[in-house]
Amino acid sequence: MAAHTIEDFENVIVERLIAGFPELKVEAFPDRPEDYRFTHPVGALLVHYRGADFGDSQGVGTVSLNRKLLWDITLYAKSLRDHRGTEGRGGALLMLDALRAHLTGWRPKGATSGMVPEREDFLNRDASAWIYVARYSLRAPLVQKTEEEAAALLKRITSRAERDGHVIRDVQKPTPNEEGA
């Protein structure tokens, strides 16, 4: 299924990360981040929609543009460099490398570009985890919803073939009202 809404894109990104990092807890960023408690024995990835940049419309008579959606993936890791129990991905630093390799260039259905790494930052070190954030972008179309406008009703089609100024075939298709008359 092609993603169209922010929630659709969030869901497919989470699904991709779950498949690629089965040893980590992967989920959407919590509604109440102040209540989030990192308890996984290895690490966690939290996906968060950061916002979007909108360029100029490319449409004629309608708004049509290619928006740039920004995604933050917060990485929690028990260690900075430890290689035990993480399928060779090690601590936070190797996990960041693995995350970048897994997402860079991957294009969800509905997007017009693959995921592009934008930046990575150290956020914090608390008693339970090293915390980093990796920002990625992807592009997706945005086309205005239009209301149907009343158009002229086509009632009769006339086709005329000419050669050297002379009519060689003249065909008229009658409208349904004319057929029954």
Coordinates of N, CA, C and O in Angstrom, one line a residue:
M1 N 0.8 -1.2 0.0 CA 0.0 0.0 0.0 C 0.9 1.2 0.0 O 1.9 1.3 0.7
A2 N 0.5 2.2 -0.8 CA 1.3 3.5 -0.9 C 0.9 4.4 0.3 O -0.2 4.5 0.7
A3 N 2.0 5.0 0.9 CA 1.8 5.9 2.0 C 1.4 7.3 1.4 O 1.9 7.7 0.3
H4 N 0.4 8.0 2.1 CA 0.0 9.3 1.6 C 0.0 10.3 2.8 O 0.4 11.4 2.6
T5 N -0.4 9.8 3.9 CA -0.5 10.7 5.1 C 0.7 10.5 6.0 O 1.5 9.6 5.8
I6 N 0.9 11.5 6.9 CA 2.0 11.4 7.8 C 2.0 10.1 8.6 O 3.0 9.4 8.7
E7 N 0.8 9.7 9.0 CA 0.7 8.5 9.8 C 1.1 7.3 9.0 O 1.7 6.3 9.4
D8 N 0.7 7.3 7.7 CA 1.0 6.2 6.8 C 2.5 6.0 6.7 O 3.1 5.0 6.8
F9 N 3.2 7.2 6.4 CA 4.7 7.2 6.3 C 5.3 6.7 7.6 O 6.3 5.9 7.6
E10 N 4.8 7.2 8.8 CA 5.4 6.8 10.0 C 5.2 5.3 10.2 O 6.2 4.6 10.6
N11 N 4.1 4.7 9.9 CA 3.9 3.3 10.0 C 4.8 2.5 9.1 O 5.4 1.5 9.6
V12 N 5.1 2.9 7.9 CA 6.0 2.1 7.0 C 7.4 2.2 7.4 O 8.2 1.3 7.3
I13 N 7.8 3.4 8.0 CA 9.1 3.5 8.5 C 9.3 2.6 9.7 O 10.4 1.9 9.8
V14 N 8.4 2.6 10.6 CA 8.4 1.7 11.8 C 8.5 0.3 11.4 O 9.4 -0.5 11.9
E15 N 7.7 -0.1 10.4 CA 7.7 -1.5 9.9 C 9.1 -1.9 9.3 O 9.6 -2.9 9.5
R16 N 9.7 -0.9 8.6 CA 11.0 -1.2 8.0 C 12.0 -1.4 9.1 O 12.9 -2.2 8.9
L17 N 12.0 -0.5 10.1 CA 13.0 -0.6 11.2 C 12.8 -1.9 12.0 O 13.8 -2.5 12.4
I18 N 11.5 -2.3 12.2 CA 11.3 -3.6 13.0 C 11.9 -4.7 12.2 O 12.5 -5.6 12.8
A19 N 11.7 -4.8 10.9 CA 12.3 -5.8 10.1 C 13.8 -5.8 10.1 O 14.4 -6.9 10.1
G20 N 14.4 -4.6 10.1 CA 15.8 -4.5 10.0 C 16.6 -4.6 11.3 O 17.8 -4.9 11.3
F21 N 15.9 -4.4 12.4 CA 16.5 -4.3 13.7 C 15.7 -5.2 14.7 O 15.1 -4.6 15.7
P22 N 15.6 -6.5 14.5 CA 14.8 -7.3 15.4 C 15.3 -7.4 16.8 O 14.5 -7.7 17.7
E23 N 16.5 -7.0 17.0 CA 17.1 -7.1 18.4 C 16.8 -5.8 19.2 O 17.1 -5.8 20.4
L24 N 16.2 -4.8 18.5 CA 15.9 -3.6 19.2 C 14.4 -3.4 19.4 O 13.6 -4.0 18.6
K25 N 14.0 -2.6 20.3 CA 12.6 -2.2 20.4 C 12.3 -1.0 19.5 O 13.1 0.0 19.5
V26 N 11.4 -1.2 18.6 CA 11.1 -0.1 17.6 C 9.7 0.3 17.7 O 8.8 -0.6 17.7
E27 N 9.4 1.6 17.8 CA 8.0 2.0 17.8 C 8.0 3.5 17.5 O 9.0 4.2 17.4
A28 N 6.7 4.0 17.3 CA 6.5 5.4 17.1 C 6.9 6.2 18.4 O 6.7 5.6 19.5
F29 N 7.3 7.4 18.2 CA 7.6 8.2 19.4 C 6.4 8.3 20.3 O 5.2 8.5 19.8
P30 N 6.5 8.2 21.6 CA 5.3 8.2 22.5 C 4.6 9.5 22.5 O 5.2 10.6 22.4
D31 N 3.3 9.4 22.8 CA 2.5 10.7 22.9 C 3.0 11.5 24.1 O 2.9 12.7 24.1
R32 N 3.4 10.8 25.1 CA 3.9 11.5 26.3 C 5.4 11.2 26.6 O 5.7 10.3 27.4
P33 N 6.3 11.8 25.8 CA 7.7 11.4 25.9 C 8.3 11.6 27.4 O 9.2 10.8 27.7
E34 N 7.7 12.4 28.2 CA 8.2 12.6 29.5 C 7.9 11.3 30.4 O 8.6 11.1 31.4
D35 N 7.0 10.5 29.9 CA 6.7 9.2 30.6 C 7.4 8.0 30.1 O 7.3 6.9 30.6
Y36 N 8.2 8.2 28.9 CA 8.9 7.1 28.3 C 10.0 6.6 29.2 O 10.8 7.4 29.7
R37 N 10.1 5.3 29.4 CA 11.1 4.7 30.2 C 11.8 3.6 29.3 O 11.2 2.7 28.8
F38 N 13.1 3.8 29.0 CA 13.9 2.9 28.3 C 14.2 1.7 29.1 O 15.0 1.9 30.1
T39 N 13.7 0.5 28.8 CA 14.0 -0.7 29.6 C 14.5 -1.8 28.8 O 14.8 -2.9 29.4
H40 N 14.6 -1.7 27.5 CA 15.1 -2.8 26.7 C 16.6 -3.1 27.0 O 17.3 -2.2 27.3
P41 N 16.9 -4.4 27.0 CA 18.3 -4.7 27.4 C 19.4 -4.3 26.4 O 20.6 -4.3 26.7
V42 N 19.0 -3.9 25.1 CA 20.0 -3.6 24.1 C 19.8 -2.1 23.7 O 20.7 -1.3 23.8
G43 N 18.7 -1.8 23.1 CA 18.4 -0.5 22.5 C 17.0 -0.3 22.0 O 16.2 -1.3 22.0
A44 N 16.7 0.9 21.6 CA 15.4 1.2 21.1 C 15.5 2.3 20.0 O 16.5 3.1 20.0
L45 N 14.6 2.2 19.0 CA 14.5 3.2 18.0 C 13.1 3.8 18.1 O 12.1 3.0 18.0
L46 N 13.0 5.1 18.2 CA 11.7 5.8 18.2 C 11.5 6.7 17.0 O 12.4 7.6 16.8
V47 N 10.5 6.5 16.3 CA 10.3 7.3 15.0 C 9.3 8.5 15.3 O 8.3 8.3 15.9
H48 N 9.8 9.7 14.9 CA 9.0 10.9 15.2 C 9.0 11.8 14.0 O 10.0 12.1 13.4
Y49 N 7.8 12.2 13.6 CA 7.6 13.2 12.5 C 8.1 14.6 13.0 O 7.5 15.1 13.9
R50 N 9.0 15.1 12.3 CA 9.6 16.4 12.7 C 8.9 17.6 12.1 O 8.8 18.7 12.7
G51 N 8.4 17.5 10.9 CA 7.8 18.6 10.2 C 8.0 18.4 8.7 O 8.5 17.4 8.2
A52 N 7.7 19.5 7.9 CA 7.9 19.4 6.5 C 8.3 20.8 5.9 O 8.0 21.8 6.5
D53 N 9.0 20.8 4.8 CA 9.3 22.0 4.1 C 8.5 21.9 2.8 O 8.4 20.8 2.2
F54 N 7.9 23.0 2.4 CA 7.1 23.0 1.2 C 7.7 24.1 0.2 O 8.0 25.2 0.6
G55 N 7.9 23.6 -1.0 CA 8.4 24.5 -2.1 C 7.3 25.2 -2.8 O 6.1 25.2 -2.4
D56 N 7.6 25.8 -3.9 CA 6.6 26.4 -4.8 C 5.8 25.4 -5.5 O 6.3 24.3 -5.8
S57 N 4.6 25.7 -5.7 CA 3.7 24.8 -6.4 C 4.1 24.7 -7.9 O 4.5 25.7 -8.5
Q58 N 4.0 23.5 -8.4 CA 4.4 23.2 -9.8 C 3.2 23.1 -10.7 O 3.3 22.8 -11.9
G59 N 2.0 23.2 -10.1 CA 0.8 23.0 -10.8 C 0.3 24.2 -11.5 O 0.7 25.3 -11.3
V60 N -0.5 23.9 -12.6 CA -1.1 25.0 -13.3 C -2.6 25.0 -13.0 O -3.3 24.0 -13.3
G61 N -3.0 26.0 -12.3 CA -4.4 26.1 -11.9 C -4.8 25.3 -10.7 O -5.9 25.2 -10.3
T62 N -3.8 24.6 -10.1 CA -4.0 23.9 -8.9 C -2.7 23.8 -8.1 O -1.7 24.1 -8.6
V63 N -2.8 23.6 -6.8 CA -1.6 23.5 -6.0 C -1.1 22.0 -6.1 O -1.8 21.1 -5.7
S64 N 0.2 21.9 -6.5 CA 0.8 20.6 -6.7 C 2.3 20.8 -6.4 O 3.0 21.6 -7.1
L65 N 2.8 20.1 -5.4 CA 4.2 20.3 -5.0 C 4.8 19.0 -4.4 O 4.1 18.1 -4.1
N66 N 6.1 19.1 -4.3 CA 6.8 17.9 -3.7 C 7.3 18.3 -2.4 O 8.3 19.0 -2.2
R67 N 6.6 17.9 -1.3 CA 7.0 18.3 0.0 C 8.1 17.5 0.6 O 8.3 16.3 0.2
K68 N 8.9 18.1 1.4 CA 10.0 17.4 2.1 C 9.7 17.1 3.5 O 9.5 18.0 4.3
L69 N 9.4 15.8 3.8 CA 9.0 15.4 5.1 C 10.3 15.0 6.0 O 11.2 14.3 5.5
L70 N 10.3 15.5 7.2 CA 11.5 15.3 8.0 C 11.1 14.4 9.1 O 10.1 14.5 9.8
W71 N 12.0 13.4 9.4 CA 11.8 12.3 10.4 C 13.0 12.3 11.3 O 14.1 12.2 10.9
D72 N 12.7 12.3 12.6 CA 13.7 12.0 13.6 C 13.6 10.6 14.1 O 12.5 10.2 14.5
I73 N 14.7 9.9 14.2 CA 14.7 8.6 14.8 C 15.6 8.7 16.0 O 16.8 8.9 15.9
T74 N 15.0 8.6 17.2 CA 15.8 8.7 18.4 C 16.3 7.3 18.7 O 15.5 6.3 18.8
L75 N 17.6 7.2 19.0 CA 18.2 5.9 19.3 C 18.7 5.9 20.7 O 19.3 6.8 21.2
Y76 N 18.2 4.9 21.4 CA 18.6 4.6 22.8 C 19.5 3.4 22.8 O 19.1 2.4 22.2
A77 N 20.7 3.4 23.4 CA 21.6 2.3 23.5 C 22.1 2.2 24.9 O 22.5 3.2 25.5
K78 N 22.3 0.9 25.3 CA 22.8 0.7 26.6 C 24.3 1.1 26.7 O 24.8 1.4 27.8
S79 N 25.0 1.0 25.6 CA 26.4 1.3 25.6 C 26.8 2.1 24.4 O 26.0 2.2 23.4
L80 N 27.9 2.7 24.5 CA 28.4 3.5 23.4 C 29.1 2.6 22.3 O 28.9 2.8 21.1
R81 N 29.9 1.7 22.8 CA 30.7 0.9 21.9 C 30.7 -0.7 22.1 O 31.3 -1.4 21.4
D82 N 29.9 -1.1 23.1 CA 29.9 -2.5 23.4 C 29.3 -3.4 22.3 O 28.3 -3.0 21.7
H83 N 29.9 -4.5 22.0 CA 29.5 -5.4 20.9 C 28.7 -6.6 21.4 O 28.3 -7.4 20.6
R84 N 28.6 -6.8 22.7 CA 27.9 -8.0 23.2 C 26.4 -7.9 23.0 O 25.8 -6.9 23.4
G85 N 25.8 -9.0 22.5 CA 24.3 -9.1 22.4 C 23.6 -8.2 21.4 O 22.4 -8.0 21.5
T86 N 24.4 -7.7 20.5 CA 23.7 -6.7 19.5 C 23.9 -7.2 18.1 O 23.9 -6.4 17.2
E87 N 24.1 -8.5 17.9 CA 24.2 -9.1 16.5 C 25.3 -8.3 15.7 O 25.1 -8.0 14.6
G88 N 26.4 -8.0 16.4 CA 27.5 -7.3 15.7 C 27.3 -5.8 15.5 O 28.1 -5.1 14.9
R89 N 26.2 -5.3 15.9 CA 25.9 -3.9 15.7 C 26.5 -3.0 16.8 O 26.6 -1.8 16.7
G90 N 26.9 -3.6 17.9 CA 27.6 -2.9 18.9 C 26.7 -1.9 19.7 O 25.5 -2.0 19.7
G91 N 27.4 -0.9 20.2 CA 26.7 0.2 20.9 C 26.1 1.2 20.0 O 25.9 1.0 18.8
A92 N 25.9 2.4 20.6 CA 25.2 3.5 19.8 C 25.9 3.8 18.5 O 25.2 4.1 17.5
L93 N 27.2 3.9 18.6 CA 27.9 4.3 17.4 C 27.7 3.4 16.2 O 27.4 3.8 15.1
L94 N 27.9 2.1 16.4 CA 27.7 1.1 15.3 C 26.2 1.0 15.0 O 25.9 0.8 13.8
M95 N 25.3 1.2 15.9 CA 23.9 1.2 15.6 C 23.5 2.4 14.7 O 22.7 2.3 13.8
L96 N 24.1 3.6 14.9 CA 23.9 4.7 14.0 C 24.4 4.4 12.6 O 23.7 4.7 11.6
D97 N 25.5 3.7 12.5 CA 26.0 3.3 11.1 C 25.1 2.3 10.5 O 24.8 2.5 9.3
A98 N 24.6 1.4 11.3 CA 23.6 0.4 10.7 C 22.3 1.0 10.3 O 21.7 0.7 9.3
L99 N 21.8 2.0 11.1 CA 20.6 2.7 10.8 C 20.7 3.5 9.5 O 19.9 3.4 8.6
R100 N 21.8 4.1 9.4 CA 22.1 4.9 8.1 C 22.1 4.0 6.9 O 21.5 4.3 5.9
A101 N 22.8 2.9 7.0 CA 22.9 1.9 5.9 C 21.5 1.4 5.6 O 21.2 1.1 4.4
H102 N 20.7 1.2 6.6 CA 19.4 0.5 6.4 C 18.4 1.5 5.7 O 17.5 1.1 5.0
L103 N 18.5 2.8 6.1 CA 17.5 3.7 5.6 C 17.9 4.5 4.4 O 17.0 4.9 3.5
T104 N 19.1 4.8 4.2 CA 19.6 5.7 3.1 C 19.2 5.1 1.8 O 19.6 4.0 1.4
G105 N 18.4 5.9 1.0 CA 18.0 5.5 -0.3 C 16.7 4.6 -0.4 O 16.1 4.5 -1.5
W106 N 16.3 4.1 0.7 CA 15.1 3.3 0.7 C 13.9 4.3 0.5 O 13.8 5.3 1.1
R107 N 13.0 3.9 -0.5 CA 11.9 4.7 -0.9 C 10.6 4.0 -0.6 O 10.2 3.1 -1.2
P108 N 9.9 4.5 0.5 CA 8.6 4.0 0.7 C 7.6 4.2 -0.4 O 7.7 5.2 -1.1
K109 N 6.7 3.3 -0.7 CA 5.7 3.5 -1.7 C 4.9 4.8 -1.4 O 4.5 5.0 -0.2
G110 N 4.7 5.6 -2.4 CA 4.0 6.9 -2.2 C 5.0 8.1 -2.1 O 4.6 9.2 -2.2
A111 N 6.3 7.8 -1.9 CA 7.3 8.8 -1.8 C 7.9 9.0 -3.2 O 7.9 8.1 -4.0
T112 N 8.4 10.2 -3.4 CA 9.0 10.5 -4.7 C 10.6 10.4 -4.6 O 11.2 10.6 -5.6
S113 N 11.1 10.2 -3.4 CA 12.5 10.1 -3.3 C 12.8 9.0 -2.2 O 11.9 8.7 -1.4
G114 N 14.0 8.6 -2.1 CA 14.4 7.7 -1.1 C 14.7 8.5 0.2 O 14.8 9.7 0.1
M115 N 14.9 7.8 1.3 CA 15.3 8.5 2.6 C 16.7 9.0 2.4 O 17.6 8.4 1.9
V116 N 16.9 10.3 2.9 CA 18.1 11.0 2.8 C 18.6 11.3 4.2 O 17.8 12.0 5.0
P117 N 19.8 10.9 4.7 CA 20.2 11.4 6.0 C 20.5 12.9 6.0 O 21.1 13.4 5.1
E118 N 20.0 13.6 7.0 CA 20.2 15.0 7.1 C 21.2 15.4 8.2 O 22.0 16.3 8.0
R119 N 21.1 14.7 9.4 CA 22.1 15.0 10.4 C 21.9 13.9 11.5 O 20.9 13.2 11.6
E120 N 22.9 13.8 12.4 CA 22.9 13.0 13.5 C 23.5 13.8 14.7 O 24.5 14.5 14.5
D121 N 22.8 13.7 15.9 CA 23.3 14.4 17.0 C 23.2 13.6 18.3 O 22.3 12.8 18.5
F122 N 24.2 13.8 19.2 CA 24.2 13.3 20.5 C 23.2 14.1 21.3 O 23.2 15.3 21.3
L123 N 22.2 13.5 22.0 CA 21.2 14.2 22.8 C 21.6 14.2 24.3 O 21.5 15.2 24.9
N124 N 21.9 13.0 24.8 CA 22.1 12.9 26.2 C 22.7 11.6 26.6 O 22.6 10.6 25.9
R125 N 23.2 11.5 27.8 CA 23.6 10.3 28.4 C 23.0 10.3 29.8 O 23.3 11.2 30.6
D126 N 22.1 9.3 30.1 CA 21.5 9.3 31.4 C 22.0 7.9 32.0 O 22.8 7.2 31.5
A127 N 21.4 7.6 33.1 CA 21.8 6.4 33.9 C 21.6 5.1 33.1 O 22.3 4.1 33.4
S128 N 20.6 5.1 32.2 CA 20.3 3.9 31.5 C 20.7 3.8 30.0 O 20.7 2.8 29.4
A129 N 21.1 5.0 29.4 CA 21.3 4.9 27.9 C 22.1 6.1 27.4 O 22.1 7.2 28.0
W130 N 22.7 5.8 26.2 CA 23.2 6.8 25.4 C 22.1 7.1 24.4 O 21.5 6.2 23.8
I131 N 21.9 8.4 24.2 CA 20.7 8.8 23.4 C 21.2 9.7 22.2 O 21.8 10.8 22.5
Y132 N 20.9 9.3 21.0 CA 21.2 10.0 19.8 C 20.0 10.3 19.0 O 19.0 9.5 19.1
V133 N 20.0 11.2 18.1 CA 18.9 11.4 17.2 C 19.5 11.5 15.8 O 20.5 12.2 15.5
A134 N 18.8 10.8 14.8 CA 19.2 10.8 13.4 C 18.0 11.4 12.7 O 16.9 10.9 12.8
R135 N 18.3 12.4 11.9 CA 17.2 13.0 11.1 C 17.4 12.6 9.6 O 18.4 12.6 9.0
Y136 N 16.2 12.2 9.1 CA 16.1 11.8 7.7 C 15.0 12.6 7.0 O 14.1 13.0 7.6
S137 N 15.1 12.7 5.7 CA 14.1 13.3 4.9 C 13.7 12.4 3.8 O 14.4 11.5 3.3
L138 N 12.5 12.6 3.3 CA 12.0 12.0 2.1 C 11.0 13.0 1.4 O 10.5 13.9 2.1
R139 N 10.8 12.8 0.2 CA 9.9 13.7 -0.6 C 8.7 12.9 -1.0 O 8.8 11.8 -1.3
A140 N 7.6 13.6 -0.9 CA 6.3 13.0 -1.2 C 5.4 14.1 -1.9 O 5.5 15.3 -1.5
P141 N 4.6 13.7 -2.8 CA 3.7 14.6 -3.5 C 2.6 15.2 -2.6 O 2.1 14.5 -1.7
L142 N 2.2 16.4 -2.9 CA 1.0 17.0 -2.3 C 0.3 17.7 -3.3 O 0.8 18.6 -4.0
V143 N -0.9 17.2 -3.6 CA -1.8 17.8 -4.6 C -3.1 18.2 -3.9 O -3.7 17.5 -3.2
Q144 N -3.5 19.5 -4.2 CA -4.8 19.9 -3.6 C -5.9 19.1 -4.0 O -6.0 18.6 -5.1
K145 N -6.9 18.9 -3.1 CA -8.1 18.3 -3.4 C -9.0 19.3 -4.1 O -9.1 20.4 -3.7
T146 N -9.5 18.9 -5.2 CA -10.3 19.8 -6.0 C -11.8 19.4 -5.9 O -12.1 18.2 -5.8
E147 N -12.6 20.4 -5.9 CA -14.1 20.1 -6.0 C -14.4 20.0 -7.5 O -13.9 20.7 -8.3
E148 N -15.3 19.1 -7.7 CA -15.7 18.9 -9.1 C -16.4 20.1 -9.6 O -17.3 20.6 -9.0
E149 N -16.0 20.5 -10.8 CA -16.7 21.7 -11.4 C -17.6 21.2 -12.5 O -17.4 20.2 -13.1
A150 N -18.7 21.9 -12.6 CA -19.7 21.5 -13.6 C -19.1 21.8 -15.0 O -18.5 22.8 -15.3
A151 N -19.1 20.8 -15.8 CA -18.5 20.9 -17.2 C -19.7 20.8 -18.2 O -20.8 20.3 -17.9
A152 N -19.4 21.3 -19.4 CA -20.5 21.2 -20.4 C -20.7 19.8 -20.8 O -19.8 19.0 -20.9
L153 N -22.0 19.4 -20.9 CA -22.4 18.1 -21.2 C -22.2 17.8 -22.7 O -22.8 18.6 -23.5
L154 N -21.4 16.8 -23.1 CA -21.3 16.5 -24.5 C -22.5 15.8 -25.0 O -22.9 14.7 -24.4
K155 N -23.1 16.3 -26.0 CA -24.4 15.7 -26.5 C -24.2 15.1 -27.9 O -25.0 14.2 -28.3
R156 N -23.3 15.6 -28.7 CA -23.2 15.1 -30.1 C -21.7 15.2 -30.5 O -21.1 16.2 -30.3
I157 N -21.3 14.1 -31.2 CA -19.9 14.1 -31.7 C -20.1 13.9 -33.2 O -20.8 13.1 -33.7
T158 N -19.4 14.8 -34.0 CA -19.4 14.7 -35.4 C -18.0 14.5 -35.9 O -17.1 15.3 -35.5
S159 N -17.7 13.6 -36.7 CA -16.4 13.3 -37.2 C -16.5 13.4 -38.8 O -17.4 12.9 -39.4
R160 N -15.5 14.1 -39.3 CA -15.5 14.3 -40.7 C -14.1 14.1 -41.3 O -13.1 14.7 -40.8
A161 N -14.0 13.2 -42.2 CA -12.7 13.0 -42.9 C -12.7 13.6 -44.3 O -13.6 13.4 -45.0
E162 N -11.6 14.3 -44.6 CA -11.5 15.0 -45.9 C -10.2 14.7 -46.5 O -9.2 14.5 -45.9
R163 N -10.3 14.6 -47.9 CA -9.0 14.4 -48.6 C -9.1 15.4 -49.8 O -10.1 15.4 -50.5
D164 N -8.1 16.2 -50.0 CA -8.1 17.1 -51.1 C -9.3 18.0 -51.1 O -9.9 18.3 -52.1
G165 N -9.8 18.4 -49.9 CA -11.0 19.3 -49.8 C -12.3 18.6 -50.0 O -13.3 19.3 -50.0
H166 N -12.4 17.3 -50.3 CA -13.6 16.6 -50.5 C -13.9 15.7 -49.3 O -13.1 15.0 -48.8
V167 N -15.2 15.7 -48.9 CA -15.6 14.8 -47.8 C -15.7 13.4 -48.3 O -16.3 13.1 -49.3
I168 N -14.9 12.5 -47.6 CA -14.9 11.1 -48.0 C -15.8 10.2 -47.0 O -16.2 9.2 -47.3
R169 N -16.0 10.8 -45.8 CA -16.8 10.1 -44.8 C -17.3 11.1 -43.8 O -16.6 12.0 -43.4
D170 N -18.6 11.0 -43.6 CA -19.2 12.0 -42.6 C -20.0 11.1 -41.6 O -21.0 10.5 -42.1
V171 N -19.6 11.0 -40.4 CA -20.2 10.2 -39.4 C -20.7 11.0 -38.3 O -19.9 11.9 -37.7
Q172 N -21.9 10.9 -37.9 CA -22.5 11.6 -36.7 C -23.0 10.5 -35.8 O -23.8 9.6 -36.2
K173 N -22.6 10.6 -34.5 CA -23.2 9.7 -33.5 C -24.3 10.5 -32.8 O -24.1 11.5 -32.2
P174 N -25.5 9.9 -32.9 CA -26.6 10.6 -32.2 C -26.5 10.5 -30.7 O -26.0 9.5 -30.2
T175 N -27.1 11.4 -30.0 CA -27.2 11.4 -28.6 C -28.2 10.3 -28.2 O -29.1 10.0 -29.0
P176 N -28.2 9.8 -27.0 CA -29.3 8.8 -26.6 C -30.7 9.3 -26.8 O -31.5 8.5 -27.1
N177 N -30.9 10.6 -26.6 CA -32.3 11.1 -26.9 C -32.7 11.0 -28.3 O -33.8 10.8 -28.7
E178 N -31.7 11.2 -29.2 CA -32.0 11.2 -30.6 C -32.2 9.7 -31.1 O -33.0 9.5 -32.0
E179 N -31.5 8.8 -30.4 CA -31.6 7.4 -30.9 C -33.0 6.8 -30.6 O -33.5 6.1 -31.4
G180 N -33.7 7.2 -29.6 CA -35.0 6.7 -29.2 C -36.1 7.4 -30.0 O -37.2 7.0 -30.0
A181 N -35.8 8.5 -30.7 CA -36.8 9.3 -31.3 C -37.2 8.8 -32.6 O -36.6 8.0 -33.3

